Short mmCIF file of C-alpha atoms in Angstrom, two decimals:
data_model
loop_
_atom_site.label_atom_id
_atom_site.label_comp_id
_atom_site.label_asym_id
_atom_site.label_seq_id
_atom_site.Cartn_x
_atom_site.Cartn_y
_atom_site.Cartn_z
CA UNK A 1070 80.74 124.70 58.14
CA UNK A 1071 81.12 122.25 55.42
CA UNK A 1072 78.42 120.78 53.33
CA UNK A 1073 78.22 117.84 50.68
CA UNK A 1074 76.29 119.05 47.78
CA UNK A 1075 75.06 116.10 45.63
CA UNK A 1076 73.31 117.71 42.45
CA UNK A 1077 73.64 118.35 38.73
CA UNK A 1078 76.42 120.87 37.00
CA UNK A 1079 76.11 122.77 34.16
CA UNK A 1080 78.88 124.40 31.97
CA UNK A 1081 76.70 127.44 30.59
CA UNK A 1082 74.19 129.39 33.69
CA UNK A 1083 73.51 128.21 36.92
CA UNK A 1084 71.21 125.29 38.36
CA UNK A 1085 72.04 122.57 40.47
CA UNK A 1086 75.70 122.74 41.99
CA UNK A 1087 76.11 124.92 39.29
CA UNK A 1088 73.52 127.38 41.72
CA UNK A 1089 74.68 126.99 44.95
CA UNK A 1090 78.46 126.11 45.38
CA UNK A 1091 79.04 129.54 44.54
CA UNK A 1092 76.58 131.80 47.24
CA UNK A 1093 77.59 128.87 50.23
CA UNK A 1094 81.06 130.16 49.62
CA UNK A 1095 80.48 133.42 49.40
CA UNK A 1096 78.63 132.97 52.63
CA UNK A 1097 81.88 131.16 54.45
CA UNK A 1098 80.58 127.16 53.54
CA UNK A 1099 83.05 125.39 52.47
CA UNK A 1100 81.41 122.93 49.47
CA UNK A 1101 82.16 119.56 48.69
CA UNK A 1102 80.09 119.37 45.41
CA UNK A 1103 79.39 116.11 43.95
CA UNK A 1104 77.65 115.84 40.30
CA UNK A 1105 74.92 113.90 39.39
CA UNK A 1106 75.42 115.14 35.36
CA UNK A 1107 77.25 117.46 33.88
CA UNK A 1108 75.55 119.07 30.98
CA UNK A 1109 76.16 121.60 28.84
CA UNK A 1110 73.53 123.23 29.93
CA UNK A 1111 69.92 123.55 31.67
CA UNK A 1112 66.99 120.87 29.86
CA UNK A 1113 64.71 124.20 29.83
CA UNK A 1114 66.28 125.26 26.88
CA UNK A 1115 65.07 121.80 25.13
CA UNK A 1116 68.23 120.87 23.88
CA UNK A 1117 71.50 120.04 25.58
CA UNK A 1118 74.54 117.83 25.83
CA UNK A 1119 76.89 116.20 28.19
CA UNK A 1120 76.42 113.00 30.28
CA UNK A 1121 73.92 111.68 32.87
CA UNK A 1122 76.27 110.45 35.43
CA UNK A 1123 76.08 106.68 36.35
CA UNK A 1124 75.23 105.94 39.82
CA UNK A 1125 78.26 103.86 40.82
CA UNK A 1126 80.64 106.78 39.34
CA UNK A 1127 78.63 108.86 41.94
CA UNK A 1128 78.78 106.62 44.47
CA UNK A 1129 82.63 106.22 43.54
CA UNK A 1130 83.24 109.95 44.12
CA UNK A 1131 81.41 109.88 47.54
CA UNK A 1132 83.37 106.84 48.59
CA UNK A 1133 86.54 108.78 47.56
CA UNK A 1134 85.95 111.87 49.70
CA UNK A 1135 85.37 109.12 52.67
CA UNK A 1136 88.62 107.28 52.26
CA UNK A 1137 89.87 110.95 53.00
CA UNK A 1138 88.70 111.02 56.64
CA UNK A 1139 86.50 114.05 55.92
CA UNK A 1140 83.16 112.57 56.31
CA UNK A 1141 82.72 113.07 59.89
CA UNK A 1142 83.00 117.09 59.38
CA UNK A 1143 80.65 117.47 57.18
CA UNK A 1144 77.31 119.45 58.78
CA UNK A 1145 74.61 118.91 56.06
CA UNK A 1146 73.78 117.10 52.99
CA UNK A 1147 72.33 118.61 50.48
CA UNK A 1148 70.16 117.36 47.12
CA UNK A 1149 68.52 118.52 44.43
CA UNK A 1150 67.61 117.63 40.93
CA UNK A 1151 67.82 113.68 40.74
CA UNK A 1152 68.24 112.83 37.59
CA UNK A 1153 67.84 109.36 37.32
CA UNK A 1154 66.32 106.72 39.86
CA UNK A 1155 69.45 105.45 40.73
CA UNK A 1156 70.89 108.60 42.48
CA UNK A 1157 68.46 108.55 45.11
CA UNK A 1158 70.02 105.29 46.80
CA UNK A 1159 73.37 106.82 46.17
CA UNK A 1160 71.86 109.89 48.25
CA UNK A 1161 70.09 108.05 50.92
CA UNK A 1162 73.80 106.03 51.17
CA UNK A 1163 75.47 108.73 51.79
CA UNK A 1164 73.46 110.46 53.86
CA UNK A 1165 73.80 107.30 56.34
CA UNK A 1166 77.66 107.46 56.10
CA UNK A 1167 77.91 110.87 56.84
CA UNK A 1168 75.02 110.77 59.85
CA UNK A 1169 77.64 107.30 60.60
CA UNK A 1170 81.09 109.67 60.70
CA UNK A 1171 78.58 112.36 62.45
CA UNK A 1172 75.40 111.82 64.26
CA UNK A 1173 74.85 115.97 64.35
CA UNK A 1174 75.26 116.26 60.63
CA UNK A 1175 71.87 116.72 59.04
CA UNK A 1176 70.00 115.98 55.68
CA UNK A 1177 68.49 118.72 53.32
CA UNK A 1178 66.45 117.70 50.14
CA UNK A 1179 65.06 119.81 47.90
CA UNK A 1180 62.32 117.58 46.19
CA UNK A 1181 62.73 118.86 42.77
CA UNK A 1182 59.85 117.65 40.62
CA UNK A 1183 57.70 120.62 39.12
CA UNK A 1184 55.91 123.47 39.48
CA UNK A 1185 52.03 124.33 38.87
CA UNK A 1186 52.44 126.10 35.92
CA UNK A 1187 54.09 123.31 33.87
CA UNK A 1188 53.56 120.38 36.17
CA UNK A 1189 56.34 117.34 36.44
CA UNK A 1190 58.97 117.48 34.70
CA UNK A 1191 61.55 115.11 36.08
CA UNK A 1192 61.56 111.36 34.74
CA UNK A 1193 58.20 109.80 35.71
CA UNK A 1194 59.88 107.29 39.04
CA UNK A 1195 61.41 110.45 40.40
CA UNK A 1196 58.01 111.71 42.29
CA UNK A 1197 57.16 108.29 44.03
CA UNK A 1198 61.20 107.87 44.83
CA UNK A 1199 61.29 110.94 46.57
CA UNK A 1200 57.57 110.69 48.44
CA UNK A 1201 58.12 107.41 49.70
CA UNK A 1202 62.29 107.28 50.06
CA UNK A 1203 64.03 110.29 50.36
CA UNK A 1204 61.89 112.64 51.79
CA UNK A 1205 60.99 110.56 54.90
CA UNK A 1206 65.35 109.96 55.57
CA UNK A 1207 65.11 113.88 55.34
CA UNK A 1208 65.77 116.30 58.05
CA UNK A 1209 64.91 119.38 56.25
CA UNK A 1210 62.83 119.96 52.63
CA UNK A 1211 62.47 122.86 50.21
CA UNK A 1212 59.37 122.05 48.07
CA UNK A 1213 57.39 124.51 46.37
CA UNK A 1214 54.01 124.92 46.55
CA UNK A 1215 52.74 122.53 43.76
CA UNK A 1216 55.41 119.46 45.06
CA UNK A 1217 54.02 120.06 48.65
CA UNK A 1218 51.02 119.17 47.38
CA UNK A 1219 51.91 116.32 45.28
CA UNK A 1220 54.48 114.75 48.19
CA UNK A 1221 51.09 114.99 50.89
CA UNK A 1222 48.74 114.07 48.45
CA UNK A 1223 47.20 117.85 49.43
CA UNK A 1224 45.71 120.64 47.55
CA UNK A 1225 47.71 123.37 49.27
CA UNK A 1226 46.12 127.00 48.84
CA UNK A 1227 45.18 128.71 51.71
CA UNK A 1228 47.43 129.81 54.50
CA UNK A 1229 45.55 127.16 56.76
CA UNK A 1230 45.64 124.61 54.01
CA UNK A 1231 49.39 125.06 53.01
CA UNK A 1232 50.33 124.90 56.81
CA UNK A 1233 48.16 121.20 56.93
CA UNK A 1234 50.09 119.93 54.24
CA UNK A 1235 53.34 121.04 55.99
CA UNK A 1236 52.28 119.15 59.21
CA UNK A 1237 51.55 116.12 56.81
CA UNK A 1238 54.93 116.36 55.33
CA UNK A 1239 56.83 116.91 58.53
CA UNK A 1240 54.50 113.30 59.69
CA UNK A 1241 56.72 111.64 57.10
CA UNK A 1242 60.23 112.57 58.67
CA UNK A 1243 61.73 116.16 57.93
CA UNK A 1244 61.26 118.16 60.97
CA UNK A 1245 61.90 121.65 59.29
CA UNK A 1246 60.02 122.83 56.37
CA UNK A 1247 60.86 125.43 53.24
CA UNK A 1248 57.93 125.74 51.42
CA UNK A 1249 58.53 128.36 48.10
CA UNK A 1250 56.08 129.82 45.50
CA UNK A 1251 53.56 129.80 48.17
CA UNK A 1252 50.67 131.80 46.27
CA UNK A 1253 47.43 132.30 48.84
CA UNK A 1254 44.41 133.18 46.96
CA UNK A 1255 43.99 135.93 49.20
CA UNK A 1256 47.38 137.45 48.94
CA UNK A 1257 47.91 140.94 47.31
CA UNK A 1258 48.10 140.99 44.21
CA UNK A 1259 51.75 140.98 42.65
CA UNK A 1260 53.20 139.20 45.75
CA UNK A 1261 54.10 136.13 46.18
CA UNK A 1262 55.53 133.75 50.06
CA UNK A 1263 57.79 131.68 51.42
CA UNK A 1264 57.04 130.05 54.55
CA UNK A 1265 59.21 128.29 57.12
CA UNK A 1266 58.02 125.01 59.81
CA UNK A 1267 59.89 124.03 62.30
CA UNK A 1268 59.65 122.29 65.73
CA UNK A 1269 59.26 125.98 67.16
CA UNK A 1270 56.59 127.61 64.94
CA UNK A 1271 55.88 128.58 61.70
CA UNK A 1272 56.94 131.89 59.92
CA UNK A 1273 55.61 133.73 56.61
CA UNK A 1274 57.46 136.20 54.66
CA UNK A 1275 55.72 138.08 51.72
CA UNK A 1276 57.69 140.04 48.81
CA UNK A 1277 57.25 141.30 45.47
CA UNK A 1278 56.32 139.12 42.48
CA UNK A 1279 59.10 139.35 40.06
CA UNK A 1280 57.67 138.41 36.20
CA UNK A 1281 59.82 135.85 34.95
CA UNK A 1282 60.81 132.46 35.39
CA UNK A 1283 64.54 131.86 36.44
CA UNK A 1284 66.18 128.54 36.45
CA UNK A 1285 68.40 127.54 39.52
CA UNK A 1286 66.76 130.47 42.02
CA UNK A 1287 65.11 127.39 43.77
CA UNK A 1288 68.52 125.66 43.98
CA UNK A 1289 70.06 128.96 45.41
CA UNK A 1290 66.88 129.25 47.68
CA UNK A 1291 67.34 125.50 49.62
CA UNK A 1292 71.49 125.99 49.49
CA UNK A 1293 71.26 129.39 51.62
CA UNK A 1294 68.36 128.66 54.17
CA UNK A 1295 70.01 125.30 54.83
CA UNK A 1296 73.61 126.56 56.11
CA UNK A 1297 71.87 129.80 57.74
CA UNK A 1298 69.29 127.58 59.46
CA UNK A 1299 72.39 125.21 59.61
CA UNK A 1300 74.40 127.94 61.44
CA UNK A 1301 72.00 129.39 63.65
CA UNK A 1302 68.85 127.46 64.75
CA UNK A 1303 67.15 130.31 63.79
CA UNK A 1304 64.36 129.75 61.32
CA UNK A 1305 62.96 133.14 61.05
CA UNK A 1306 66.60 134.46 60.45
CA UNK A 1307 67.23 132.42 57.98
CA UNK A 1308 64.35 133.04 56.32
CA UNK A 1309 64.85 136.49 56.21
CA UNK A 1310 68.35 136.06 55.15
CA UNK A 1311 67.26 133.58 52.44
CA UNK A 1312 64.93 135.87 50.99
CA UNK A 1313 66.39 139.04 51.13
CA UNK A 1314 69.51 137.44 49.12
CA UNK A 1315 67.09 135.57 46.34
CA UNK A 1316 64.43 138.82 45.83
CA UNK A 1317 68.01 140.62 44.85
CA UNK A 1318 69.47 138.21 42.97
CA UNK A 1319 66.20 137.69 41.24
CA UNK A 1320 65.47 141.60 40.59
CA UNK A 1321 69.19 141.92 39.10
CA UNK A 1322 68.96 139.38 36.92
CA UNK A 1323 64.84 140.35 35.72
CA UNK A 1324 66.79 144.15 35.33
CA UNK A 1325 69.46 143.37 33.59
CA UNK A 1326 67.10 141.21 30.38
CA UNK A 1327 69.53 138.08 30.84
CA UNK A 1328 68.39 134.55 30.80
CA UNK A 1329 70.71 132.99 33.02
CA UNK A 1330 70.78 133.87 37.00
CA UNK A 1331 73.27 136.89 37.49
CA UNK A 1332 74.44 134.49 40.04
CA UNK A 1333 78.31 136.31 40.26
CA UNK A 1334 76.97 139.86 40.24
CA UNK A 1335 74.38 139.61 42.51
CA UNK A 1336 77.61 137.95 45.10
CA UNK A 1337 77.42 141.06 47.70
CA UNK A 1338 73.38 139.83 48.08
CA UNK A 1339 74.33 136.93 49.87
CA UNK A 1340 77.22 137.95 51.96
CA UNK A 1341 75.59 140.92 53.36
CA UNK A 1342 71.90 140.83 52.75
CA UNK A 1343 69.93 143.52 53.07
CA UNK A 1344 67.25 142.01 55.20
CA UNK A 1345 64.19 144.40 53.06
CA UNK A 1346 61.20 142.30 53.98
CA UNK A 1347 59.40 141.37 57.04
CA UNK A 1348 59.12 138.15 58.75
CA UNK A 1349 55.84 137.37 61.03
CA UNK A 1350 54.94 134.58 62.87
CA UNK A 1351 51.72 132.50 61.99
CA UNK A 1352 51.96 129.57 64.56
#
């Protein structure tokens, strides 16, 4: 399998490419990542350096890998954090040569724009650009909770409610849906969901609530479920799969008092996960 990965680097931790080159690999993907920026390191530290990648020097890479032939192997795109307007038509561009080279090949976006807790924080034309342009050219989407909400114009919070907004978002284009951080009020307490649409049902997995806030576990979280949904048709496996290998890497890192994802570490997590939680089916 072989996926293009259009999404910001970072020298120091892991978000963006920077996230999820690394477990595709260690999974058997073979990753052609192309950067968006390349920054020192992750804006939640409030200070960084390192440039925000012109779109024609993006577009300029992605042309490059097509004069090699190779577009018409890849299986999926995949996109994250956008960092400027721009990149989205260089992503919706390149999702059309690729879908050109193959018609099977298949887009995955995670819509990165916030979370409840500290709302948006992407630049304000971001949210609209991916509602109204990206998401609908999208075959598959990872949104949390909170960007569900804001992509439907929802207020996601029930199990019935989230699922509503899902079948509003899959109206706009993506067939299959990864919605993360999905917190029911009704849920036990210290738990916390991630539930999978598709064409063939709908699936909920619950875990444990792990404390902390970790940069890039999203990125990690769309990169896996696409290739194993990718691989396998399977959404329920993949789910499993997915979140088996992100509670672990999440619980190593929250263990071990670090920052930054223990994203080389945690490496046996993704090639053999240890499939811990349950899966059920809610439609």
């Amino acid at each position: 399998m072989k996926i293009l990965s259009i999404q910001s680097s970072v020298a120091y931790g892991h978000v963006g490419n920077s996230a999820a080159v690394f477990p595709l690999q260690r999974i058997g993907v073979e990753v052609l990542p192309v950067y968006t920026v390349h920054f020192s390191n992750h804006t939640g530290y409030g200070a960084w350096r390192g440039p925000l990648l012109a779109p024609e020097d993006v577009r300029a890479v992605i042309t490059g890998i097509e004069e090699r032939g190779v577009l018409g192997q890849i299986d999926a795109v995949l996109s994250g954090y956008q960092g400027g307007e721009g990149i989205g038509d260089v992503i919706l561009d390149a999702v059309a040569r690729v879908k050109a080279a193959n018609p099977d090949a298949i887009y995955a976006c995670d819509p990165v724009m916030g979370n409840a807790k500290s709302g948006c924080f992407v630049a304000p034309a971001i949210p609209e650009l991916l509602r109204d342009r990206v998401v609908p050219a999208a075959d598959i989407i990872t949104p949390n909770q909170f960007e569900l909400g804001f992509l439907t114009r929802t207020e996601p919070l029930s199990l019935e409610s989230t699922l509503e907004s899902v079948d509003a978002a899959r109206a706009m284009g993506p067939s299959t849906v990864l919605v993360t951080s999905v917190e029911r009020p009704d849920r036990p307490e210290g738990t916390i969901e991630m539930l999978a649409v598709t064409p063939d049902g709908a699936w909920i997995v619950q875990t444990p609530l792990i404390p902390f806030k970790a940069n890039g576990s999203g990125d990690v979280t769309a990169a896996l479920f696409t290739a194993h949904y990718r691989r396998t048709g399977d959404a329920a496996d993949a789910l499993a799969r997915t979140t088996s290998s992100v509670f672990d890497l999440l619980q190593d890192t929250y263990d071990s008092g670090e920052r930054e994802l223990r994203l080389v570490e945690s490496q046996e997590y993704y090639a053999h996960p240890r499939m811990q939680f349950e899966v059920t089916q809610v439609r």
